[in-house]
PDB file of C-alpha atoms in Angstrom:
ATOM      1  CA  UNK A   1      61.239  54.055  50.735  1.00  0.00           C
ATOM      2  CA  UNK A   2      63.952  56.848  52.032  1.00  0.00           C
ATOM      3  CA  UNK A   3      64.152  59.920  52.544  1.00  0.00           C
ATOM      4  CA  UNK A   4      66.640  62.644  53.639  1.00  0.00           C
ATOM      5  CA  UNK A   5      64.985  64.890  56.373  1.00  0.00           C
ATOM      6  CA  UNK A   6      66.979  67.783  57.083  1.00  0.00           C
ATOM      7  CA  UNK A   7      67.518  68.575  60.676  1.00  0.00           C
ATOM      8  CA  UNK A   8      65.591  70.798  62.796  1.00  0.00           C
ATOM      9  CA  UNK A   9      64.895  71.259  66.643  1.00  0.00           C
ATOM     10  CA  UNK A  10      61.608  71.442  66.344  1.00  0.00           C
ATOM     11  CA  UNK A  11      61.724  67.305  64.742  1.00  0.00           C
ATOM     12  CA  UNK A  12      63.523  66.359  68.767  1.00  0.00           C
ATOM     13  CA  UNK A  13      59.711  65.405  69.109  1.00  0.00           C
ATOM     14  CA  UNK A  14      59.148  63.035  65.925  1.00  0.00           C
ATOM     15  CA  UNK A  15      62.661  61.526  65.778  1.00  0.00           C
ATOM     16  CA  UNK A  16      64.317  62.311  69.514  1.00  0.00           C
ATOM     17  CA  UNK A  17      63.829  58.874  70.714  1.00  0.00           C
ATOM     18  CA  UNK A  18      64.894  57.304  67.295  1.00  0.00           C
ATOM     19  CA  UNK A  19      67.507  59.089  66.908  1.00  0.00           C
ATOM     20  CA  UNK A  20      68.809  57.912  71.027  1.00  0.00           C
ATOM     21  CA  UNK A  21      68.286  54.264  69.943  1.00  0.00           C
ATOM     22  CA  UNK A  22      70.482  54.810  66.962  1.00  0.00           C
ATOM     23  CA  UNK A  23      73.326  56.212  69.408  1.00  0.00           C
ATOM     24  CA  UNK A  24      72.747  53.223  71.766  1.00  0.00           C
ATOM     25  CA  UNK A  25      73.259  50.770  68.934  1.00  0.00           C
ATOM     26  CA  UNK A  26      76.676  52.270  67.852  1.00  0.00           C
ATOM     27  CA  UNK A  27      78.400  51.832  70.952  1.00  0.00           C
ATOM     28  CA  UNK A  28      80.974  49.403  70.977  1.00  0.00           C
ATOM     29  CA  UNK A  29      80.939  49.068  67.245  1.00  0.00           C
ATOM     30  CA  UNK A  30      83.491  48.098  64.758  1.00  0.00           C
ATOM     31  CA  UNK A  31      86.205  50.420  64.083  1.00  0.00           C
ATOM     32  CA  UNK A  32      85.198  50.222  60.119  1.00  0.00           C
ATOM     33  CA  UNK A  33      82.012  52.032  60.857  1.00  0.00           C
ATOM     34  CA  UNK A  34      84.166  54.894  62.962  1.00  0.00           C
ATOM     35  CA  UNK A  35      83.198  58.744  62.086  1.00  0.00           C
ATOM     36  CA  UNK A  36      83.549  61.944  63.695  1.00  0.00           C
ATOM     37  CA  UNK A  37      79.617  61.885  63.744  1.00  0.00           C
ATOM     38  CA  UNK A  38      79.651  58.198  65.261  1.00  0.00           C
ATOM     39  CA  UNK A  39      81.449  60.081  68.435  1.00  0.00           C
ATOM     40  CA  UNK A  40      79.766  63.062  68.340  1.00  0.00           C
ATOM     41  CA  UNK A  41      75.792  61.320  68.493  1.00  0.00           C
ATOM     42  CA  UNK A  42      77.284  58.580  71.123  1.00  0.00           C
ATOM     43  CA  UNK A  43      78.962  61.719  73.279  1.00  0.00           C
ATOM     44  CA  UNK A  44      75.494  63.841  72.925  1.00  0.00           C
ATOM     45  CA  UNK A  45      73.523  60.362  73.137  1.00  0.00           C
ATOM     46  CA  UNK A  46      72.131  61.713  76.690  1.00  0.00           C
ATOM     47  CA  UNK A  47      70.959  64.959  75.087  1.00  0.00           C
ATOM     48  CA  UNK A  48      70.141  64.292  71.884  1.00  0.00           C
ATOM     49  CA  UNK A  49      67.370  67.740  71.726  1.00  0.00           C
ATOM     50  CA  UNK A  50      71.693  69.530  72.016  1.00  0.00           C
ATOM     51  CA  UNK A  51      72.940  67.565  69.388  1.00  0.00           C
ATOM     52  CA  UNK A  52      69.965  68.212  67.096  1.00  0.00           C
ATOM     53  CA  UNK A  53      70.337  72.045  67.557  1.00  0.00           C
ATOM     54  CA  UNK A  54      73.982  71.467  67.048  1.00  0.00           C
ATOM     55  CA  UNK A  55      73.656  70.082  63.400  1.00  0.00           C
ATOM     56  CA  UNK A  56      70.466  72.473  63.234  1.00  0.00           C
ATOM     57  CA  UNK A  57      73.187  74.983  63.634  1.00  0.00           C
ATOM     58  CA  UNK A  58      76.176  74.010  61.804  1.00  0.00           C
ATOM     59  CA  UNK A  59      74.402  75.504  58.162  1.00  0.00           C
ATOM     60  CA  UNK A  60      75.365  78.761  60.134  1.00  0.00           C
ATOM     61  CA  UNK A  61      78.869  79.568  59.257  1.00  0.00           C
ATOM     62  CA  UNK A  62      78.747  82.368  62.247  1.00  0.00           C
ATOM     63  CA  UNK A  63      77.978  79.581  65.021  1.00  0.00           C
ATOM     64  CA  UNK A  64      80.426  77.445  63.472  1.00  0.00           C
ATOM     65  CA  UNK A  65      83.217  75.687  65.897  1.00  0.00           C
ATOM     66  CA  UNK A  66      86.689  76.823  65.134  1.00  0.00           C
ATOM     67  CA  UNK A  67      88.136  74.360  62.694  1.00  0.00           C
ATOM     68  CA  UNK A  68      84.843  73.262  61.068  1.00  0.00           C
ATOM     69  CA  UNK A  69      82.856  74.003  57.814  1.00  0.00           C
ATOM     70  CA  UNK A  70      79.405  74.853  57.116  1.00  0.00           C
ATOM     71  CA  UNK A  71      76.873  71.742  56.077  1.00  0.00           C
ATOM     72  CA  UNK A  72      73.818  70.182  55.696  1.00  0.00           C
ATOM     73  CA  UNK A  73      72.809  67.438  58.369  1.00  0.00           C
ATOM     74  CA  UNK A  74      69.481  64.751  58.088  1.00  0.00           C
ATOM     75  CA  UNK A  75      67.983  62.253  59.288  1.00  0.00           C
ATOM     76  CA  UNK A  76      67.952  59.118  57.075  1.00  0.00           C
ATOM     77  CA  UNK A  77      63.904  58.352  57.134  1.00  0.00           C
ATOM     78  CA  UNK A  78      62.124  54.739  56.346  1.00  0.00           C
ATOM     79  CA  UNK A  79      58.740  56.588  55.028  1.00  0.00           C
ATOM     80  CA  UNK A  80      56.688  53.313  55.425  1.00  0.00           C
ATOM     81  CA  UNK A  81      57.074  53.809  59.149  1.00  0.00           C
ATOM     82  CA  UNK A  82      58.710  56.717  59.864  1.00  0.00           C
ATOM     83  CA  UNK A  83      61.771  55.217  61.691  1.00  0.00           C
ATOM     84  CA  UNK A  84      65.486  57.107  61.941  1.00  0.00           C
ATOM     85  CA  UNK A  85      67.811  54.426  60.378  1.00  0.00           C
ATOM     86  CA  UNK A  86      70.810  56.819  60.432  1.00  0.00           C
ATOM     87  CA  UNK A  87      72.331  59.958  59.719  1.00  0.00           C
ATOM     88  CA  UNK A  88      74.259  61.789  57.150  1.00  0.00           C
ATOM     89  CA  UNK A  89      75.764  65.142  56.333  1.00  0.00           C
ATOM     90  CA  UNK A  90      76.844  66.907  53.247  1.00  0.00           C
ATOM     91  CA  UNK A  91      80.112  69.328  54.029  1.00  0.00           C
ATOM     92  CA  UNK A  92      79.161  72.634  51.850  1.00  0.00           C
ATOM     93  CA  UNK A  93      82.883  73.050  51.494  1.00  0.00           C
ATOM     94  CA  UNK A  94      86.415  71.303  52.048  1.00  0.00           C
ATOM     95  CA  UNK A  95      87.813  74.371  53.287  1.00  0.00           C
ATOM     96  CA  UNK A  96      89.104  73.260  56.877  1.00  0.00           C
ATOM     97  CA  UNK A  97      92.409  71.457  57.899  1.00  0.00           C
ATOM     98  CA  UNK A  98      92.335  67.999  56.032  1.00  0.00           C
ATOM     99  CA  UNK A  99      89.130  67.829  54.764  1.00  0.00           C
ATOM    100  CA  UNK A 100      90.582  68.255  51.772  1.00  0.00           C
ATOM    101  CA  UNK A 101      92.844  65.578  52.223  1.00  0.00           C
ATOM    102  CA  UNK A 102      90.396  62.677  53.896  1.00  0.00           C
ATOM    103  CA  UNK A 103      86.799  64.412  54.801  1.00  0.00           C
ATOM    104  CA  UNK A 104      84.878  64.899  51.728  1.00  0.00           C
ATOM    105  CA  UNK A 105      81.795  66.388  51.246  1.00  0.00           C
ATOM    106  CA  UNK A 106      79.396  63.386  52.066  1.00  0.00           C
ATOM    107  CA  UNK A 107      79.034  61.366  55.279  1.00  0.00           C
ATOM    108  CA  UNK A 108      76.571  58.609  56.025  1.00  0.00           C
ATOM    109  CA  UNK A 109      76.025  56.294  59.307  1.00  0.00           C
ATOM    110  CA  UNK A 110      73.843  54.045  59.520  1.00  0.00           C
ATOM    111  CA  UNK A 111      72.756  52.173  62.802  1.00  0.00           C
ATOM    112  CA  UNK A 112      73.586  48.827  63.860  1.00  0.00           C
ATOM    113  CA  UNK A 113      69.953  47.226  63.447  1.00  0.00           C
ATOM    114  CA  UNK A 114      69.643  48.340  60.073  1.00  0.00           C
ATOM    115  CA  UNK A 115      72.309  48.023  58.107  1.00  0.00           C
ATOM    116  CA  UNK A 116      72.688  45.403  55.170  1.00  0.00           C
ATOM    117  CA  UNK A 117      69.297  46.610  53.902  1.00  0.00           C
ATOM    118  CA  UNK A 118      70.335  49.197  51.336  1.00  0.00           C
ATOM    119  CA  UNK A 119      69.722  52.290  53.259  1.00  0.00           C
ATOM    120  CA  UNK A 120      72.894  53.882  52.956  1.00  0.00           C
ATOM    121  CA  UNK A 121      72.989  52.926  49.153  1.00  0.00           C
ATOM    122  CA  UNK A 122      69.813  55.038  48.753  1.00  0.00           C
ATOM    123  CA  UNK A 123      71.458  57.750  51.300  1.00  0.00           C
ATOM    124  CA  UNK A 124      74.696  58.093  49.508  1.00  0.00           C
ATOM    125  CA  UNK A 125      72.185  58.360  46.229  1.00  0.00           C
ATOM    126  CA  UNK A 126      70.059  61.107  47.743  1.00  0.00           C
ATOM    127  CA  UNK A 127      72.951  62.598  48.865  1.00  0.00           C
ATOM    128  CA  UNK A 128      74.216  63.571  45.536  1.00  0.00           C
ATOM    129  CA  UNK A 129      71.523  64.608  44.174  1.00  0.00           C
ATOM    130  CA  UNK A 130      71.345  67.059  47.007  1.00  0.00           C
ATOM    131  CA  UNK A 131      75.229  67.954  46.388  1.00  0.00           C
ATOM    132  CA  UNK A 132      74.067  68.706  42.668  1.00  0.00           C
ATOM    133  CA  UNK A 133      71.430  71.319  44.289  1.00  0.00           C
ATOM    134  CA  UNK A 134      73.826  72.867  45.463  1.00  0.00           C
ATOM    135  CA  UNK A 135      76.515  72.851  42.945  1.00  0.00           C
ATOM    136  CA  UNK A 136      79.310  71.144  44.416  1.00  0.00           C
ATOM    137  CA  UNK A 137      81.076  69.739  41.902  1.00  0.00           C
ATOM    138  CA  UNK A 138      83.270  67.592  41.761  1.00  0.00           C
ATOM    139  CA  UNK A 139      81.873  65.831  45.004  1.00  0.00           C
ATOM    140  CA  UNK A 140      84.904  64.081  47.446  1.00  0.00           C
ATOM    141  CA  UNK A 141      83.876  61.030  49.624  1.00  0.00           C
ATOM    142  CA  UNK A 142      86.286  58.775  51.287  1.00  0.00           C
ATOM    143  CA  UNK A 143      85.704  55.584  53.427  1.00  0.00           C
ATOM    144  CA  UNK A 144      88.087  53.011  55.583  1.00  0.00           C
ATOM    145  CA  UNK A 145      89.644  50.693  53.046  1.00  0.00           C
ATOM    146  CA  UNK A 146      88.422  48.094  55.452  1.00  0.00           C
ATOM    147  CA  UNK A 147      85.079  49.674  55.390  1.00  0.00           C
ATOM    148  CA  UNK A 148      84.288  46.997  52.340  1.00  0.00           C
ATOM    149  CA  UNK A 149      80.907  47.965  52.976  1.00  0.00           C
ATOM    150  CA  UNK A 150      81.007  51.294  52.213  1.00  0.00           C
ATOM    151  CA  UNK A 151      83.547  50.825  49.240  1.00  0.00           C
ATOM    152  CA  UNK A 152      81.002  49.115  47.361  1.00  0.00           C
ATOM    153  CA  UNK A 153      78.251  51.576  48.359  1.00  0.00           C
ATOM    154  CA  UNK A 154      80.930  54.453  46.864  1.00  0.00           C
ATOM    155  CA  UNK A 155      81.415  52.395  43.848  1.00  0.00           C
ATOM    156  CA  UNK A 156      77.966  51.947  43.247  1.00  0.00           C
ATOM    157  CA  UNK A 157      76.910  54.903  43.553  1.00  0.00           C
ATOM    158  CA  UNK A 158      79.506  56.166  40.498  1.00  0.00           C
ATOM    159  CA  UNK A 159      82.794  57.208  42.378  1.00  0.00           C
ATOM    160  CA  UNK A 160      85.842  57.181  41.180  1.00  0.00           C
ATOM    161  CA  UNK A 161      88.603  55.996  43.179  1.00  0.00           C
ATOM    162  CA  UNK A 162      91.235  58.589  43.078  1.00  0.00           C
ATOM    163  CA  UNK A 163      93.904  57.470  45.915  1.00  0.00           C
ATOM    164  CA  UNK A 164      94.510  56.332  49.191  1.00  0.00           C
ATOM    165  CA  UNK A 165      95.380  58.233  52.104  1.00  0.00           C
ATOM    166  CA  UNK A 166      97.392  57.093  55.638  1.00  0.00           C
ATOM    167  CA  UNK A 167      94.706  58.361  58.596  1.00  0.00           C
ATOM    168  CA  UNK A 168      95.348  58.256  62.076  1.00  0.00           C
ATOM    169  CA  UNK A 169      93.981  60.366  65.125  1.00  0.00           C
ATOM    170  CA  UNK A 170      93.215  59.254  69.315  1.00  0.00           C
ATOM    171  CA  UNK A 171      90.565  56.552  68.142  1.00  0.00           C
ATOM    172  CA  UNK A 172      91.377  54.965  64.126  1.00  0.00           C
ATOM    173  CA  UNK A 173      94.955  54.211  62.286  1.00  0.00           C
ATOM    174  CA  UNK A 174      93.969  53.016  58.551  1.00  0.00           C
ATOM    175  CA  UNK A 175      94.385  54.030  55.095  1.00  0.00           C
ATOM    176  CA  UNK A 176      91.224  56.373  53.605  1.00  0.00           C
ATOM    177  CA  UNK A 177      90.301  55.702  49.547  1.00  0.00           C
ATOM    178  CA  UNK A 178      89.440  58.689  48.654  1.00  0.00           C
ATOM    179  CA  UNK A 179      86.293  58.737  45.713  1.00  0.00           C
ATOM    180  CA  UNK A 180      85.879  61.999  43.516  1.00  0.00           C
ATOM    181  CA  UNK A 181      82.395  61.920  41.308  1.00  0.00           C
ATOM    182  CA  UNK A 182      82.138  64.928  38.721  1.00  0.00           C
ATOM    183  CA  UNK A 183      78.574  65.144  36.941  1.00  0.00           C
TER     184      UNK A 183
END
């Protein structure tokens, strides 16, 4: 079974090592799987206790970094034995430079050695029911279009293809699909 466990400093001692595996096992991974919080966790992945207060303390609009939005971060839990198998945020608004365009209000990552097991199905599932909590509506999520993966998880999960959108930056050139669901 999963769970969404929302992030706090005082869980570096439960999920801390987890958490460092996961970064270890995204390094040198496929460009489909690429994500601002892919970089972020491998770039932190030798103080992971910093990036856990630094997604503890991105809920805070006043210790937000220039250029980003408030939201939600957790740890994506196996219950039956308590293992990290990846990460996801939900974006509490769109209202930064593109996010509108590509970001969307959901992410999800999951690591390496777990994937292909339904975990990010369930994520992207738990994930709007905790956008509904909070009343965004309609919810934006967007993916690679060679993330095939992820495509079908969207799908699945009731989004609605809307349009595709040319992405490029320092690290990823491809064309987002950008997914609306309204409930």
């Amino acid at each position: 079974m999963i769970k969404l466990v929302m992030f706090q400093t005082e869980l570096f001692e439960i999920y801390g090592n987890e958490l460092k595996k996961g970064a270890e096992s995204l390094k040198n991974d496929d460009v489909a799987f690429y994500s601002a919080m892919t970089e972020e966790l491998i770039s932190l992945s030798n103080d992971i206790k910093k990036y856990i207060q630094l997604k503890t303390d991105a809920r805070d609009p006043n210790k937000l970094m220039k250029g980003y939005v408030a939201a939600n971060y957790y740890f994506i839990v196996n219950s039956e034995n308590n293992s990290v198998v990846g990460l996801c945020n939900i974006r509490l608004s769109l209202d930064a430079p593109n996010l509108k365009n590509y970001g969307g209000h959901i992410g999800y990552l999951i690591f390496k050695q777990y994937r292909g097991h339904g975990y990010a199905s369930t994520a992207c599932l738990l994930s709007i029911e905790e956008c509904k909590k909070l009343n965004i509506n309609p919810i934006m999520i967007s993916c690679f279009e060679n993330n095939l993966a992820s495509k079908k998880i969207i799908e699945k999960n009731g989004f609605i293809f809307s349009h595709t959108y040319p992405y490029k930056d320092e690290y990823v050139s491809g064309n987002m699909l950008i997914y609306y669901l309204n409930y």
